[in-house]
Coordinates of C-alpha atoms in Angstrom, one line a residue:
M14 CA 19.7 -0.9 -10.8
R15 CA 17.3 -2.7 -13.0
S16 CA 17.0 -1.7 -16.7
N17 CA 14.2 0.5 -17.8
T18 CA 12.7 -2.4 -19.7
K19 CA 11.7 -4.0 -16.4
W20 CA 10.0 -0.7 -15.3
V21 CA 8.2 -0.6 -18.6
A22 CA 6.7 -4.0 -17.8
V23 CA 4.9 -2.8 -14.7
F24 CA 2.1 -0.4 -15.1
A25 CA -0.9 -0.1 -17.6
F26 CA -4.6 0.1 -17.2
V27 CA -6.4 -3.2 -17.7
A28 CA -9.9 -3.5 -19.0
V29 CA -10.4 -7.0 -17.8
A30 CA -8.7 -8.5 -14.7
A31 CA -6.0 -11.0 -15.6
A32 CA -6.2 -14.6 -14.5
A33 CA -4.7 -15.2 -11.2
A34 CA -1.4 -17.0 -10.6
Y35 CA -1.1 -19.3 -7.6
L36 CA 1.6 -19.7 -5.0
F37 CA 2.7 -23.1 -4.0
V38 CA 4.8 -23.0 -0.9
P39 CA 4.4 -26.0 1.4
G40 CA 3.0 -25.0 4.8
L41 CA 2.4 -21.4 3.9
L42 CA -1.3 -20.4 3.5
N43 CA -3.1 -17.1 3.4
G44 CA -2.6 -15.4 6.8
D45 CA 0.5 -17.4 7.7
E46 CA 3.7 -15.6 8.7
A47 CA 6.9 -16.4 7.0
P48 CA 9.4 -18.1 9.4
E49 CA 12.0 -15.6 10.6
G50 CA 14.9 -15.5 8.1
D51 CA 13.0 -17.3 5.4
T52 CA 12.1 -15.7 2.1
L53 CA 8.4 -15.1 1.4
V54 CA 7.8 -16.2 -2.2
L55 CA 5.4 -13.9 -4.1
V56 CA 4.0 -14.7 -7.5
E57 CA 3.6 -12.1 -10.2
R58 CA 0.1 -10.5 -10.3
S59 CA -1.8 -8.2 -12.6
G60 CA -4.5 -5.7 -11.6
R61 CA -5.1 -2.1 -10.5
F62 CA -4.2 0.3 -7.7
S63 CA -6.7 3.0 -6.6
I64 CA -6.2 5.7 -4.0
L65 CA -9.6 6.0 -2.3
Y66 CA -8.6 8.6 0.4
D67 CA -5.9 11.2 0.6
N68 CA -5.5 14.8 1.6
N69 CA -3.9 15.6 -1.8
P70 CA -6.2 15.9 -4.8
F71 CA -5.6 14.2 -8.1
N72 CA -8.3 14.8 -10.6
G73 CA -11.3 16.1 -8.7
S74 CA -13.2 12.8 -8.7
C75 CA -12.8 12.3 -4.9
A76 CA -13.1 14.5 -1.8
T77 CA -9.8 15.2 -0.1
E78 CA -9.3 14.9 3.7
W79 CA -6.5 14.0 6.0
G80 CA -5.8 10.3 5.9
F81 CA -5.0 7.5 3.5
S82 CA -6.6 4.5 1.8
C83 CA -5.6 2.4 -1.2
L84 CA -7.4 -0.4 -3.0
V85 CA -5.6 -3.2 -4.9
E86 CA -7.8 -5.2 -7.3
L87 CA -6.2 -8.4 -8.7
G88 CA -9.2 -10.0 -10.5
D89 CA -10.0 -12.8 -8.1
E90 CA -8.7 -11.0 -5.0
T91 CA -9.4 -7.4 -3.7
I92 CA -7.3 -5.9 -1.0
L93 CA -8.0 -2.7 0.9
F94 CA -5.1 -0.9 2.6
D95 CA -6.2 1.5 5.4
T96 CA -9.5 3.3 5.5
G97 CA -8.9 7.0 6.0
R98 CA -10.0 9.2 8.9
D99 CA -13.6 10.3 8.2
P100 CA -16.1 7.4 7.6
E101 CA -18.4 9.7 5.6
V102 CA -15.7 11.0 3.3
F103 CA -14.4 7.4 2.9
A104 CA -17.9 6.1 2.0
R105 CA -18.4 9.0 -0.5
N106 CA -15.1 8.4 -2.2
V107 CA -15.8 4.6 -2.4
D108 CA -19.1 5.4 -4.2
A109 CA -17.4 8.0 -6.5
L110 CA -15.0 5.3 -7.7
G111 CA -17.7 2.6 -8.0
V112 CA -16.1 0.3 -5.4
D113 CA -18.3 -2.3 -3.8
L114 CA -16.8 -2.9 -0.3
A115 CA -18.7 -6.2 0.0
E116 CA -16.3 -7.5 -2.7
V117 CA -13.2 -6.7 -0.6
D118 CA -11.5 -9.9 0.5
H119 CA -8.7 -8.6 2.7
L120 CA -8.3 -5.4 4.7
V121 CA -4.7 -4.6 5.8
L122 CA -4.3 -1.8 8.4
S123 CA -0.9 -0.3 8.5
H124 CA -1.0 1.2 12.0
E125 CA -3.5 2.3 14.7
H126 CA -3.7 6.1 14.1
W127 CA -7.2 7.3 13.5
D128 CA -6.5 8.8 10.0
H129 CA -5.9 5.2 8.8
V130 CA -8.7 3.3 10.7
G131 CA -11.5 5.8 10.7
G132 CA -13.5 4.0 8.0
L133 CA -13.1 0.5 9.6
G134 CA -16.8 0.4 10.6
V135 CA -17.9 1.2 7.0
V136 CA -15.9 -1.8 5.7
L137 CA -17.1 -4.2 8.4
E138 CA -20.7 -3.2 7.9
A139 CA -20.5 -3.9 4.2
G140 CA -20.4 -7.6 5.0
G141 CA -18.7 -10.1 2.7
D142 CA -16.1 -12.7 3.4
L143 CA -13.5 -10.4 4.9
T144 CA -10.1 -11.0 6.6
V145 CA -8.5 -8.2 8.5
Y146 CA -4.7 -8.1 9.0
L147 CA -3.4 -5.7 11.7
P148 CA -0.3 -5.6 13.9
R149 CA -0.8 -7.6 17.1
S150 CA 0.2 -4.4 19.0
F151 CA -3.1 -2.8 18.0
P152 CA -5.3 -1.6 20.9
Y153 CA -7.9 -3.9 22.3
H154 CA -10.9 -1.8 21.3
L155 CA -9.9 -2.0 17.6
K156 CA -9.4 -5.7 17.7
S157 CA -12.7 -6.1 19.4
R158 CA -14.5 -4.2 16.6
V159 CA -13.2 -6.8 14.2
R160 CA -13.9 -9.8 16.4
D161 CA -17.5 -8.5 17.0
S162 CA -18.1 -8.4 13.3
E163 CA -18.3 -11.3 10.8
A164 CA -14.7 -10.7 9.7
T165 CA -11.7 -12.9 10.4
L166 CA -8.9 -11.3 12.4
V167 CA -5.3 -12.0 11.7
E168 CA -2.8 -10.4 14.1
T169 CA 0.6 -9.9 12.3
W170 CA 4.2 -9.5 13.4
D171 CA 6.4 -11.1 10.8
A172 CA 5.9 -10.8 7.1
T173 CA 2.5 -12.3 6.4
L174 CA 1.0 -13.7 3.2
V175 CA -2.4 -12.0 2.3
C176 CA -3.1 -13.7 -1.0
P177 CA -0.9 -15.0 -3.9
G178 CA 1.4 -12.2 -4.8
V179 CA 0.5 -9.9 -1.9
A180 CA 1.9 -9.8 1.7
T181 CA 2.5 -7.5 4.6
T182 CA 6.0 -6.6 5.6
R183 CA 7.0 -7.5 9.1
V184 CA 5.7 -5.0 11.7
L185 CA 8.4 -2.4 12.4
E186 CA 8.6 -1.1 15.9
A187 CA 8.0 2.6 16.2
E188 CA 5.5 5.1 17.7
P189 CA 3.2 3.5 16.7
N190 CA 4.3 0.1 15.3
E191 CA 3.6 -0.2 11.5
Q192 CA 3.5 -2.6 8.6
A193 CA 3.4 -1.9 4.8
L194 CA 1.8 -3.7 1.9
M195 CA 3.9 -5.5 -0.8
V196 CA 2.5 -6.4 -4.2
N197 CA 4.6 -8.3 -6.8
T198 CA 3.6 -6.8 -10.2
G199 CA 6.0 -8.9 -12.2
G200 CA 8.2 -5.9 -13.2
G201 CA 9.1 -5.4 -9.6
L202 CA 7.8 -5.1 -6.1
V203 CA 5.4 -2.2 -5.3
L204 CA 5.4 -1.1 -1.7
V205 CA 2.4 0.8 -0.3
T206 CA 3.0 2.7 2.9
G207 CA 0.5 4.2 5.4
C208 CA 2.5 6.7 7.3
R209 CA 6.1 5.3 7.4
H210 CA 6.6 6.1 11.1
P211 CA 9.5 3.6 11.2
G212 CA 11.1 5.3 8.2
V213 CA 10.3 4.7 4.6
Q214 CA 13.8 3.4 3.9
N215 CA 13.4 0.8 6.7
L216 CA 10.1 -0.4 5.3
V217 CA 11.8 -0.8 1.9
R218 CA 14.5 -2.8 3.5
A219 CA 12.0 -4.9 5.3
A220 CA 10.2 -5.6 2.0
E221 CA 13.4 -6.6 0.2
E222 CA 14.5 -8.8 3.1
A223 CA 11.2 -10.6 3.2
T224 CA 10.9 -11.3 -0.5
G225 CA 14.4 -11.2 -1.9
L226 CA 13.1 -8.7 -4.5
E227 CA 14.0 -5.1 -5.0
V228 CA 11.3 -2.5 -4.4
L229 CA 10.6 -0.9 -7.8
M230 CA 8.1 1.7 -6.6
V231 CA 7.0 3.0 -3.2
F232 CA 4.0 5.2 -2.7
G233 CA 1.8 6.4 0.2
G234 CA 2.4 8.4 3.3
F235 CA 6.1 9.2 4.0
H236 CA 5.5 11.3 7.2
L237 CA 8.1 13.9 6.3
G238 CA 6.3 17.1 7.1
G239 CA 9.0 18.3 9.6
A240 CA 12.0 17.2 7.6
D241 CA 14.5 19.8 6.3
R242 CA 15.7 19.8 2.7
A243 CA 19.1 18.3 3.4
S244 CA 17.6 15.2 5.1
L245 CA 15.1 14.9 2.3
D246 CA 17.8 14.9 -0.3
G247 CA 19.6 12.3 1.7
L248 CA 16.5 10.1 1.9
V249 CA 16.0 10.4 -1.9
A250 CA 19.6 9.3 -2.4
E251 CA 19.2 6.4 0.1
L252 CA 16.0 5.1 -1.6
K253 CA 17.7 5.2 -5.0
G254 CA 20.6 3.3 -3.5
L255 CA 18.2 0.6 -2.4
G256 CA 17.0 0.3 -5.9
V257 CA 13.7 2.2 -5.7
E258 CA 13.1 3.5 -9.2
V259 CA 9.7 5.2 -8.8
A260 CA 8.6 7.3 -5.8
A261 CA 5.2 8.9 -5.0
P262 CA 4.9 10.5 -1.6
T263 CA 1.3 11.3 -0.6
H264 CA -0.8 11.9 2.5
C265 CA 1.5 13.0 5.4
S266 CA 4.7 13.5 3.3
G267 CA 4.5 17.3 3.1
D268 CA 5.0 19.8 0.3
L269 CA 8.8 20.2 0.8
A270 CA 9.2 16.4 0.6
R271 CA 7.1 16.2 -2.6
L272 CA 9.3 18.9 -4.1
A273 CA 12.5 17.1 -3.1
F274 CA 11.3 13.8 -4.6
R275 CA 10.0 15.6 -7.7
E276 CA 13.4 17.1 -8.3
G277 CA 15.4 14.0 -7.2
Y278 CA 13.4 11.5 -9.2
G279 CA 12.5 13.6 -12.2
E280 CA 10.2 11.7 -14.6
D281 CA 10.1 8.8 -12.2
Y282 CA 8.3 10.9 -9.6
L283 CA 4.5 10.4 -9.5
E284 CA 2.3 13.1 -7.9
L285 CA -0.7 11.2 -6.7
G286 CA -3.8 11.9 -4.6
A287 CA -7.4 10.8 -4.0
G288 CA -9.0 9.4 -7.1
W289 CA -5.7 8.2 -8.8
R290 CA -5.9 4.8 -10.5
M291 CA -3.2 2.8 -12.1
G292 CA -3.0 -0.7 -13.6
L293 CA 0.0 -2.9 -13.9
L294 CA 2.0 -2.3 -17.1
N295 CA 3.4 0.7 -19.1
P296 CA 3.9 4.0 -17.3
N297 CA 3.6 5.9 -20.5
N298 CA -0.1 5.5 -20.3
Q299 CA -0.3 6.8 -16.7
P300 CA -1.0 10.4 -15.6
R301 CA 2.3 11.2 -13.9
K302 CA 1.5 14.7 -12.5
R303 CA -1.6 16.9 -12.0

């Protein structure tokens, strides 16, 4: 396990976006997949995470509705991960948090379920120079919506670079196939999951295999609504064994799972929901629970 000094170097609100660092890997450009077996090199980035859409409330600033969406702002690059279920709720929460969708550079879709792609049309209609990353197994009609817009479509399968410091995991085969988002914060790798249909522990392993870095924090949908307490306690132990120091199950994780993670992770459990925002550095400045 890493020392707590590394974890202290990860999260703090930033008033001004930090200058970007750049990745120099011969032959690997934005949207390129890492050759199988090769390590995807991610530079350290500074910025802010925001949960735009979730069925769990955080501070009352956003409406809650079944689904998930997260925004990652890195100064010169803005990445949107999933778009929730209801386009009207999504648009309302975007406005409530003062987000300009025309400024989004990259949209990463974790999987094809409607509670993660429902706001796709809202994002495409916002215009801007947008690149959309989705598993190549996505249904034709969703790919066509992107192709019929002004956005660029990137179909992923292996771990794929989105921008310096940010990449998708490889697509893990499940029902449905799914990818997660990796962000190198400098203090460690943060993994954002949509619904973890392949298993959150398997997404963590995929992230660590792709980058050679341990996952410091994982948050998003864990899809554990039907799990019993014994299996949840086993999952908590497994994630700790993989080096995950901070856990924040949201969306489809379920109340029992959130309780198990709260008790298992103690002060390193974060109870998040729609409207939560966090920058990169110092967890002591972050709201940890409602």
